[in-house]
Coordinates of C-alpha atoms in Angstrom, one line a residue:
M1 CA 101.4 98.1 86.2
R2 CA 100.3 95.1 84.2
E3 CA 99.2 96.0 80.7
E4 CA 96.5 94.3 78.7
T5 CA 96.7 94.2 74.9
K6 CA 93.6 94.0 72.8
R7 CA 94.0 91.9 69.8
I8 CA 91.9 92.2 66.7
P9 CA 91.8 88.8 64.9
G10 CA 92.7 89.0 61.2
G11 CA 93.8 92.7 61.5
S12 CA 94.7 94.4 58.3
V13 CA 97.9 96.3 57.6
T14 CA 97.9 100.0 58.5
D15 CA 99.6 102.9 56.6
D16 CA 102.7 102.7 58.8
G17 CA 103.3 99.1 57.9
K18 CA 102.1 97.7 61.2
S19 CA 99.3 95.1 61.5
E20 CA 96.2 96.2 63.4
D21 CA 97.0 93.3 65.6
A22 CA 99.6 95.5 67.2
S23 CA 97.0 97.8 68.6
M24 CA 96.9 98.4 72.4
S25 CA 94.8 99.4 75.2
I26 CA 96.2 101.6 78.0
E27 CA 94.9 100.2 81.3
V28 CA 95.4 101.8 84.7
G29 CA 94.3 100.9 88.1
E30 CA 94.9 97.2 87.6
P31 CA 96.1 95.0 90.4
T32 CA 99.9 95.0 91.1
R33 CA 102.0 92.0 91.6
G34 CA 102.1 90.8 95.2
T35 CA 104.7 88.6 96.9
P36 CA 106.1 85.7 94.9
R37 CA 104.2 82.5 95.2
S38 CA 106.0 80.2 97.6
K39 CA 105.4 76.5 98.3
G40 CA 102.1 75.9 100.0
A41 CA 101.0 79.5 99.8
S42 CA 99.0 81.3 97.2
R43 CA 100.1 84.7 95.6
V44 CA 98.6 87.8 97.3
T45 CA 97.4 90.6 95.0
E46 CA 95.9 93.9 95.7
P47 CA 92.2 94.5 95.0
R48 CA 91.2 96.4 91.9
E49 CA 89.1 99.1 93.5
G50 CA 87.0 99.9 96.5
K51 CA 86.7 102.6 99.1
A52 CA 87.4 100.4 102.2
P53 CA 90.4 101.4 104.4
G54 CA 93.7 100.0 103.1
Q55 CA 92.6 99.8 99.4
V56 CA 94.0 101.6 96.4
A57 CA 92.7 105.2 96.0
P58 CA 91.7 106.4 92.6
M59 CA 94.5 107.9 90.6
S60 CA 94.7 111.6 90.1
V61 CA 94.5 113.2 86.6
D62 CA 98.2 114.0 86.6
T63 CA 99.0 110.3 87.4
K64 CA 96.8 109.2 84.5
L65 CA 98.5 111.6 82.1
A66 CA 101.9 110.5 83.2
R67 CA 101.1 106.9 82.7
I68 CA 99.6 107.6 79.2
A69 CA 102.7 109.5 78.2
T70 CA 105.0 106.8 79.5
R71 CA 103.2 104.1 77.6
A72 CA 103.1 106.2 74.4
R73 CA 106.8 106.9 74.6
E74 CA 107.7 103.2 75.2
R75 CA 105.4 101.9 72.4
P76 CA 105.7 104.5 69.6
Q77 CA 104.4 102.1 66.9
E78 CA 101.3 100.8 68.6
V79 CA 97.8 102.1 68.0
I80 CA 95.6 102.9 71.0
T81 CA 92.2 101.4 70.7
S82 CA 90.8 101.9 74.2
L83 CA 91.3 105.3 75.8
N84 CA 88.1 107.0 76.6
Y85 CA 87.6 105.4 80.0
M86 CA 90.4 107.7 81.3
I87 CA 87.9 110.6 81.0
D88 CA 85.7 110.5 84.1
V89 CA 83.9 113.3 85.9
E90 CA 87.0 114.2 87.8
W91 CA 88.9 114.5 84.5
L92 CA 86.1 116.8 83.2
R93 CA 86.4 118.8 86.4
E94 CA 90.1 119.4 85.8
A95 CA 89.4 120.3 82.2
Y96 CA 86.8 122.8 83.5
R97 CA 89.5 124.3 85.9
R98 CA 91.9 124.7 82.9
T99 CA 89.3 126.3 80.6
R100 CA 89.3 130.1 80.4
K101 CA 86.4 131.6 82.2
D102 CA 86.5 135.1 80.6
G103 CA 86.1 134.0 76.9
A104 CA 83.3 135.0 74.6
V105 CA 80.2 133.1 74.8
G106 CA 79.0 130.7 72.1
V107 CA 75.7 130.2 70.2
D108 CA 73.9 129.2 73.4
G109 CA 74.9 132.3 75.3
T110 CA 75.9 130.4 78.4
T111 CA 78.7 132.0 80.4
A112 CA 81.1 130.2 82.7
R113 CA 79.4 131.6 85.8
E114 CA 76.1 130.2 84.6
Y115 CA 77.6 126.8 83.8
E116 CA 79.3 126.8 87.3
A117 CA 76.0 127.3 89.1
N118 CA 75.1 123.6 88.5
L119 CA 78.6 122.3 87.8
D120 CA 78.2 118.8 89.3
E121 CA 75.0 118.1 87.3
N122 CA 76.4 119.7 84.1
L123 CA 79.6 117.7 84.2
A124 CA 77.8 114.4 85.0
S125 CA 75.4 115.0 82.0
L126 CA 78.4 115.9 79.7
H127 CA 80.2 112.8 80.8
E128 CA 77.2 110.5 80.1
R129 CA 76.6 112.0 76.7
F130 CA 80.3 111.7 75.8
K131 CA 80.6 108.0 76.8
S132 CA 77.3 107.0 75.1
R133 CA 78.3 108.8 72.0
T134 CA 75.2 110.9 72.0
Y135 CA 77.1 114.2 72.4
R136 CA 76.7 116.5 69.4
A137 CA 78.8 119.6 69.1
P138 CA 76.8 122.7 68.6
P139 CA 77.8 125.0 65.7
V140 CA 80.5 127.6 66.5
K141 CA 79.8 131.3 66.4
R142 CA 82.0 133.0 63.8
V143 CA 83.5 136.5 64.3
H144 CA 86.2 138.3 62.3
I145 CA 89.3 140.0 63.7
P146 CA 91.7 142.2 61.8
K147 CA 94.5 140.5 59.9
G148 CA 97.8 141.9 58.7
D149 CA 97.6 145.6 58.1
G150 CA 93.9 145.6 59.0
S151 CA 92.5 145.6 55.4
K152 CA 91.6 141.9 55.8
T153 CA 90.0 139.9 58.6
R154 CA 90.6 136.4 60.0
P155 CA 87.5 134.3 60.9
I156 CA 87.5 133.0 64.4
G157 CA 85.2 130.3 65.7
I158 CA 83.7 130.5 69.3
P159 CA 82.4 127.2 70.7
T160 CA 80.0 127.0 73.6
F161 CA 81.5 126.9 77.0
E162 CA 80.5 123.2 77.6
D163 CA 82.1 122.3 74.2
K164 CA 85.2 124.1 75.3
V165 CA 85.4 121.9 78.5
L166 CA 85.0 118.7 76.5
Q167 CA 87.5 119.9 73.9
R168 CA 90.0 120.6 76.7
A169 CA 89.4 117.1 78.2
V170 CA 90.1 115.4 74.9
S171 CA 93.1 117.7 74.2
M172 CA 94.6 116.8 77.5
L173 CA 94.4 113.1 76.6
L174 CA 95.8 113.4 73.1
N175 CA 98.6 115.8 74.1
A176 CA 100.0 113.2 76.5
I177 CA 100.2 110.9 73.5
Y178 CA 101.3 113.2 70.7
E179 CA 103.9 115.1 72.8
Q180 CA 106.0 111.8 72.6
E181 CA 105.8 112.1 68.8
F182 CA 106.1 115.8 67.9
R183 CA 109.5 116.9 66.7
N184 CA 111.7 119.6 68.3
C185 CA 111.1 121.9 65.3
S186 CA 107.4 122.3 66.4
W187 CA 106.8 125.1 68.8
G188 CA 103.2 126.1 68.6
F189 CA 100.6 125.4 71.3
R190 CA 102.7 122.9 73.1
P191 CA 103.5 122.6 76.9
R192 CA 106.6 124.7 78.0
R193 CA 107.0 126.0 74.4
S194 CA 106.3 129.5 73.2
Q195 CA 106.8 132.0 70.4
H196 CA 109.9 133.4 72.0
G197 CA 111.4 129.9 72.2
A198 CA 110.7 129.4 68.4
L199 CA 112.4 132.8 67.7
N200 CA 115.4 131.9 69.9
A201 CA 115.8 128.5 68.1
L202 CA 115.6 130.2 64.7
R203 CA 118.1 132.9 65.6
D204 CA 120.6 130.5 67.2
G205 CA 120.3 128.1 64.2
V206 CA 121.0 130.8 61.7
M207 CA 123.9 132.1 63.8
D208 CA 125.4 128.6 64.1
M209 CA 125.0 128.0 60.4
K210 CA 126.6 131.4 59.7
G211 CA 123.7 132.4 57.5
G212 CA 122.0 130.6 54.6
Y213 CA 118.9 130.6 52.4
V214 CA 115.6 131.0 54.1
I215 CA 112.3 129.7 52.8
E216 CA 109.3 131.6 54.2
L217 CA 106.3 129.3 54.2
D218 CA 102.8 130.7 54.1
I219 CA 99.9 128.2 53.8
K220 CA 96.8 129.8 52.2
A221 CA 93.8 129.7 54.5
F222 CA 95.2 126.6 56.4
F223 CA 92.5 126.3 59.0
D224 CA 89.7 126.6 56.4
S225 CA 91.2 124.2 53.9
L226 CA 92.4 121.4 56.2
M227 CA 90.9 118.2 54.7
H228 CA 89.1 115.9 57.1
E229 CA 89.9 112.7 55.3
H230 CA 93.6 113.3 55.6
L231 CA 93.4 114.3 59.3
Q232 CA 91.3 111.1 60.0
A233 CA 94.0 109.1 58.2
F234 CA 96.7 110.6 60.3
L235 CA 94.7 110.0 63.5
D236 CA 94.3 106.3 62.4
L237 CA 98.0 105.8 62.8
R238 CA 97.9 106.4 66.5
V239 CA 94.4 106.7 68.1
R240 CA 91.4 104.5 67.1
D241 CA 89.3 104.8 70.2
G242 CA 85.7 105.0 68.9
V243 CA 84.4 107.5 71.6
I244 CA 87.3 109.9 71.1
R245 CA 87.1 109.7 67.3
Q246 CA 83.3 110.3 67.4
A247 CA 83.8 113.5 69.4
I248 CA 86.5 114.7 67.0
G249 CA 84.3 114.0 64.1
S250 CA 81.5 115.9 65.8
W251 CA 83.7 119.0 66.1
L252 CA 84.8 118.8 62.5
K253 CA 81.2 118.5 61.3
A254 CA 79.7 121.1 63.7
G255 CA 79.3 123.9 61.2
V256 CA 79.3 127.6 61.6
L257 CA 76.7 130.1 62.6
E258 CA 77.3 133.6 61.2
N259 CA 74.7 136.4 61.2
G260 CA 72.0 133.9 61.8
C261 CA 73.0 131.7 58.8
F262 CA 74.2 128.2 59.3
T263 CA 76.9 126.8 57.0
H264 CA 78.5 123.4 56.9
S265 CA 81.7 122.5 55.0
G266 CA 83.4 119.2 54.5
E267 CA 86.9 120.6 55.2
G268 CA 88.6 122.9 57.7
T269 CA 88.5 123.3 61.4
P270 CA 87.3 126.5 63.2
Q271 CA 90.3 128.6 64.2
G272 CA 89.7 129.5 67.8
G273 CA 88.5 126.2 69.2
V274 CA 90.4 124.5 72.0
V275 CA 91.1 121.4 70.1
S276 CA 92.0 123.1 66.7
P277 CA 95.7 123.8 67.5
L278 CA 96.3 120.2 68.4
L279 CA 94.6 118.9 65.3
A280 CA 96.6 121.4 63.2
N281 CA 99.9 120.2 64.9
I282 CA 99.0 116.5 64.2
F283 CA 98.2 117.4 60.6
L284 CA 101.4 119.4 59.9
H285 CA 103.5 116.9 61.9
H286 CA 102.9 114.3 59.2
V287 CA 102.7 116.8 56.2
L288 CA 105.8 118.8 57.0
D289 CA 107.8 118.1 60.1
K290 CA 108.2 114.4 59.8
W291 CA 108.6 114.5 56.0
F292 CA 111.3 117.2 56.2
E293 CA 113.2 115.5 59.0
D294 CA 113.1 111.9 57.8
D295 CA 112.9 112.2 54.0
I296 CA 114.4 115.6 53.0
K297 CA 117.3 116.3 55.3
P298 CA 119.2 113.0 54.6
R299 CA 119.2 113.9 50.9
L300 CA 120.6 117.3 51.3
S301 CA 124.2 118.2 50.7
G302 CA 124.4 120.8 53.4
E303 CA 122.9 121.7 56.8
A304 CA 119.2 122.5 57.1
F305 CA 116.6 123.0 59.8
L306 CA 113.0 123.8 60.2
V307 CA 111.2 126.0 62.7
R308 CA 107.4 125.9 62.9
Y309 CA 104.9 127.6 65.1
A310 CA 101.3 126.4 64.2
D311 CA 100.9 127.1 60.5
D312 CA 103.8 129.6 60.3
A313 CA 107.1 128.0 59.3
V314 CA 110.5 128.8 57.9
I315 CA 113.2 126.5 56.5
V316 CA 116.8 127.5 56.6
L317 CA 119.3 125.8 54.3
Y318 CA 123.1 126.3 53.9
N319 CA 123.4 125.6 50.2
E320 CA 121.5 127.5 47.5
G321 CA 121.0 124.4 45.4
D322 CA 119.3 122.6 48.2
A323 CA 117.1 125.6 48.9
R324 CA 115.9 125.8 45.4
S325 CA 115.2 122.0 45.2
V326 CA 113.1 122.1 48.4
M327 CA 111.4 125.3 47.2
N328 CA 110.3 123.4 44.0
V329 CA 109.0 120.3 45.8
L330 CA 107.1 122.1 48.6
P331 CA 104.0 123.1 46.5
K332 CA 103.7 119.4 45.3
R333 CA 104.0 118.1 48.9
F334 CA 101.3 120.4 50.3
G335 CA 99.1 120.0 47.3
R336 CA 99.0 116.3 47.8
Y337 CA 97.1 117.0 51.1
G338 CA 94.8 119.6 49.8
L339 CA 96.9 122.6 50.9
T340 CA 98.0 125.6 48.8
L341 CA 101.1 127.8 49.5
H342 CA 100.5 131.5 49.0
P343 CA 102.3 132.4 45.7
E344 CA 103.4 135.8 46.9
K345 CA 104.1 135.3 50.6
T346 CA 106.1 132.0 50.1
R347 CA 109.5 133.1 48.9
L348 CA 113.2 132.2 49.1
V349 CA 115.5 134.8 50.8
N350 CA 119.3 135.0 50.5
F351 CA 120.2 135.4 54.2
T352 CA 123.9 134.7 54.0
R353 CA 126.1 136.5 56.5
P354 CA 127.9 139.6 55.0
P355 CA 131.7 139.6 54.9
Y356 CA 133.4 141.0 58.0
R357 CA 134.9 143.8 56.2
K358 CA 132.1 145.0 53.9
R359 CA 133.1 147.3 51.0
K360 CA 130.9 149.8 49.2
S361 CA 131.0 147.6 46.2
D362 CA 129.2 144.9 48.1
D363 CA 126.0 146.9 48.4
D364 CA 124.4 144.9 45.6
D365 CA 124.9 141.7 47.5
N366 CA 123.3 142.8 50.7
P367 CA 121.5 139.9 52.4
G368 CA 117.7 140.1 52.5
T369 CA 115.3 140.1 55.4
F370 CA 112.5 137.8 56.4
A371 CA 109.6 138.0 58.8
F372 CA 108.6 135.3 61.3
L373 CA 106.0 135.6 64.3
G374 CA 105.8 139.4 63.9
F375 CA 109.5 140.1 63.8
T376 CA 111.8 141.1 60.9
H377 CA 115.0 139.2 61.0
Y378 CA 118.1 141.0 59.5
W379 CA 121.9 141.1 59.9
G380 CA 123.3 143.9 62.1
R381 CA 126.5 144.9 63.8
T382 CA 127.3 144.4 67.4
R383 CA 129.3 146.9 69.5
S384 CA 132.5 144.9 68.6
N385 CA 131.6 145.2 64.9
A386 CA 130.6 141.6 64.4
W387 CA 127.7 140.5 62.4
I388 CA 124.7 139.1 64.3
V389 CA 121.0 138.3 63.5
K390 CA 118.8 141.0 65.0
L391 CA 115.0 141.2 65.4
K392 CA 112.8 144.3 65.1
T393 CA 109.0 144.7 65.1
E394 CA 107.5 143.9 61.7
A395 CA 106.4 147.2 60.1
K396 CA 102.9 146.1 59.3
R397 CA 102.5 144.7 62.9
L398 CA 103.5 148.1 64.3
A399 CA 101.2 150.0 62.0
R400 CA 98.3 147.7 62.8
T401 CA 98.8 148.0 66.6
L402 CA 99.0 151.8 66.4
K403 CA 95.8 151.8 64.4
A404 CA 94.1 149.8 67.2
I405 CA 95.5 152.3 69.8
A406 CA 94.1 155.2 67.8
E407 CA 90.7 153.6 67.7
W408 CA 90.8 152.9 71.4
C409 CA 91.7 156.6 72.1
K410 CA 88.8 157.7 69.9
Q411 CA 86.2 155.4 71.6
H412 CA 87.4 156.3 75.2
R413 CA 88.2 160.0 74.8
H414 CA 85.4 160.8 77.2
M415 CA 87.2 158.9 80.1
A416 CA 89.2 160.8 82.7
V417 CA 92.8 161.4 81.8
R418 CA 93.9 159.4 84.8
E419 CA 91.9 156.3 83.6
Q420 CA 93.1 156.7 80.0
H421 CA 96.6 156.9 81.2
A422 CA 96.3 153.7 83.4
A423 CA 94.9 151.7 80.4
L424 CA 97.5 153.0 77.9
C425 CA 100.3 151.9 80.4
K426 CA 98.8 148.5 80.5
K427 CA 98.8 148.3 76.7
L428 CA 102.4 149.5 76.5
L429 CA 103.6 146.9 79.0
G430 CA 101.7 144.2 77.2
H431 CA 103.3 145.2 73.9
D432 CA 106.7 145.1 75.6
G433 CA 106.0 141.7 77.0
Y434 CA 106.1 140.3 73.5
Y435 CA 108.1 142.7 71.4
G436 CA 110.6 143.8 74.1
V437 CA 113.4 141.5 72.9
T438 CA 117.1 142.5 72.8
G439 CA 117.9 144.9 70.0
N440 CA 114.4 146.1 69.4
Y441 CA 114.6 149.2 71.5
A442 CA 114.1 151.6 68.5
A443 CA 110.9 150.0 67.5
L444 CA 109.5 150.1 71.1
A445 CA 110.5 153.8 71.3
A446 CA 108.8 154.5 68.0
F447 CA 105.6 152.7 69.2
R448 CA 105.5 155.0 72.3
R449 CA 105.9 158.1 70.2
G450 CA 103.0 156.9 68.0
V451 CA 100.9 156.2 71.2
G452 CA 101.6 159.7 72.4
R453 CA 100.5 161.3 69.1
H454 CA 97.3 159.4 68.9
W455 CA 96.5 160.2 72.6
R456 CA 97.1 163.9 72.1
T457 CA 95.0 163.9 68.9
W458 CA 91.9 162.6 70.7
L459 CA 92.4 164.5 73.8
D460 CA 92.5 167.6 71.6
R461 CA 89.2 166.7 69.9
R462 CA 87.3 166.4 73.2
H463 CA 86.6 170.1 72.7
Q464 CA 85.3 171.8 69.5
R465 CA 87.9 174.4 69.5
G466 CA 90.8 172.1 70.6
S467 CA 92.1 172.0 74.1
M468 CA 95.4 170.1 73.9
P469 CA 98.2 171.8 72.0
W470 CA 101.6 170.2 72.1
E471 CA 102.8 172.5 74.8
R472 CA 100.0 171.6 77.1
F473 CA 100.3 167.9 76.3
K474 CA 104.0 167.9 77.3
L475 CA 103.0 169.3 80.7
L476 CA 100.4 166.5 80.9
L477 CA 103.0 163.9 80.1
A478 CA 105.2 165.2 82.8
R479 CA 102.4 164.3 85.3
Y480 CA 101.1 161.2 83.5
T481 CA 104.3 159.7 82.2
L482 CA 104.2 156.8 79.8
P483 CA 106.4 153.9 80.9
P484 CA 109.8 153.6 79.1
P485 CA 110.5 150.6 76.9
K486 CA 111.0 147.5 78.9
M487 CA 113.5 145.1 77.3
R488 CA 113.7 141.4 77.9
K489 CA 115.9 138.7 76.4
V490 CA 114.6 136.1 74.1
L491 CA 113.6 133.1 76.1
R492 CA 115.7 130.0 76.0
P493 CA 114.0 126.8 75.0

């Protein structure tokens, strides 16, 4: 593939020290080199495009993504100035295929089925508005979901379905570029990476280090306080395509519609949008990941590593002095970019491994525990009496889930027992799919006991005088048995 480089005369120097003259344009579908030019003969080249037999067929979306990723990997310092032409109608069709069809509807009330009824016309119109920069993102519909123990809620933004499709298309493009830059410590919302992979990396890192000092990071209202000017500056270091940047700016300025009232803020990105996780990863890649790996680790006297999933992160350090130094500089680093660390949830935990032969006098020196991605991490014994990092369901997560189960049993107590049993079994298996990691059997068993108690309570209240004493409920469980805990190992990265 022959590449064309777009030069900007008199380009200024960017933040990364490179001149704007080093910007690039990723071109695909250009003619390939033919046979070498021999004496008395002209060089033969392939035609650029066309549908006649024997000519090059249009490239698939996967091929385009592969070429973008290869070029971004080979030229890590260049700025991409021309990229939007990659997104054609077929690209939007692939983005539509990857978009969830059963999600909540946005402010326009259009469902995926209604949008599909005139899919070709809708995608053609979306493509034309996107390319001509006349697309304006509609405001997102805000809803609130329980957070933590249920006493607080987290705001979630719901874009329209068409907006989700375009966000997916742009995210596909940007992911191919930024996947070549993101560090291994980042696990959130990336291809072939998951929460279990982050948990596994954290556990293995602590075990290899034989314990240490853990900094739990909690960014206060991250998605609501993300400053647009800093995000735009970070994007300038890599992507300066005007059409792409106009679409991103439109999403950042779309505003929120809640209870019929429209509000607009100059900061934050709606949590729940398709493109929001990618923008959050780009922001924290520069604020935390790259800074810690390139600037902090070389200055430390001992080992250290970072594990981050979206805006949840932990830093593990071997030396206490290093840990306290990093703990002191973290608020300044985040404050520089308009972010605030939660003063109570951000803490330093002594997580050093206990001695092999622990004495009663060592009780005061017990290592602490810390939480990450819904699991409490602690030191426990194996069957051979060796110390190992174990995981169990975080207490507040368990209480919150049981509260949701109780509410479901209350709202659906009129259903037939057979239907309730089938629904509860699905909920239990779904719970096990995430929390069923090695060593967490006790918490899974406690969850089932709690589900059984709530189920009996609301079956008993189906009648004014009560109709489900424990003796009868045990007979019912013999017929409608709840599935036993299903364990799974933590996924390897």
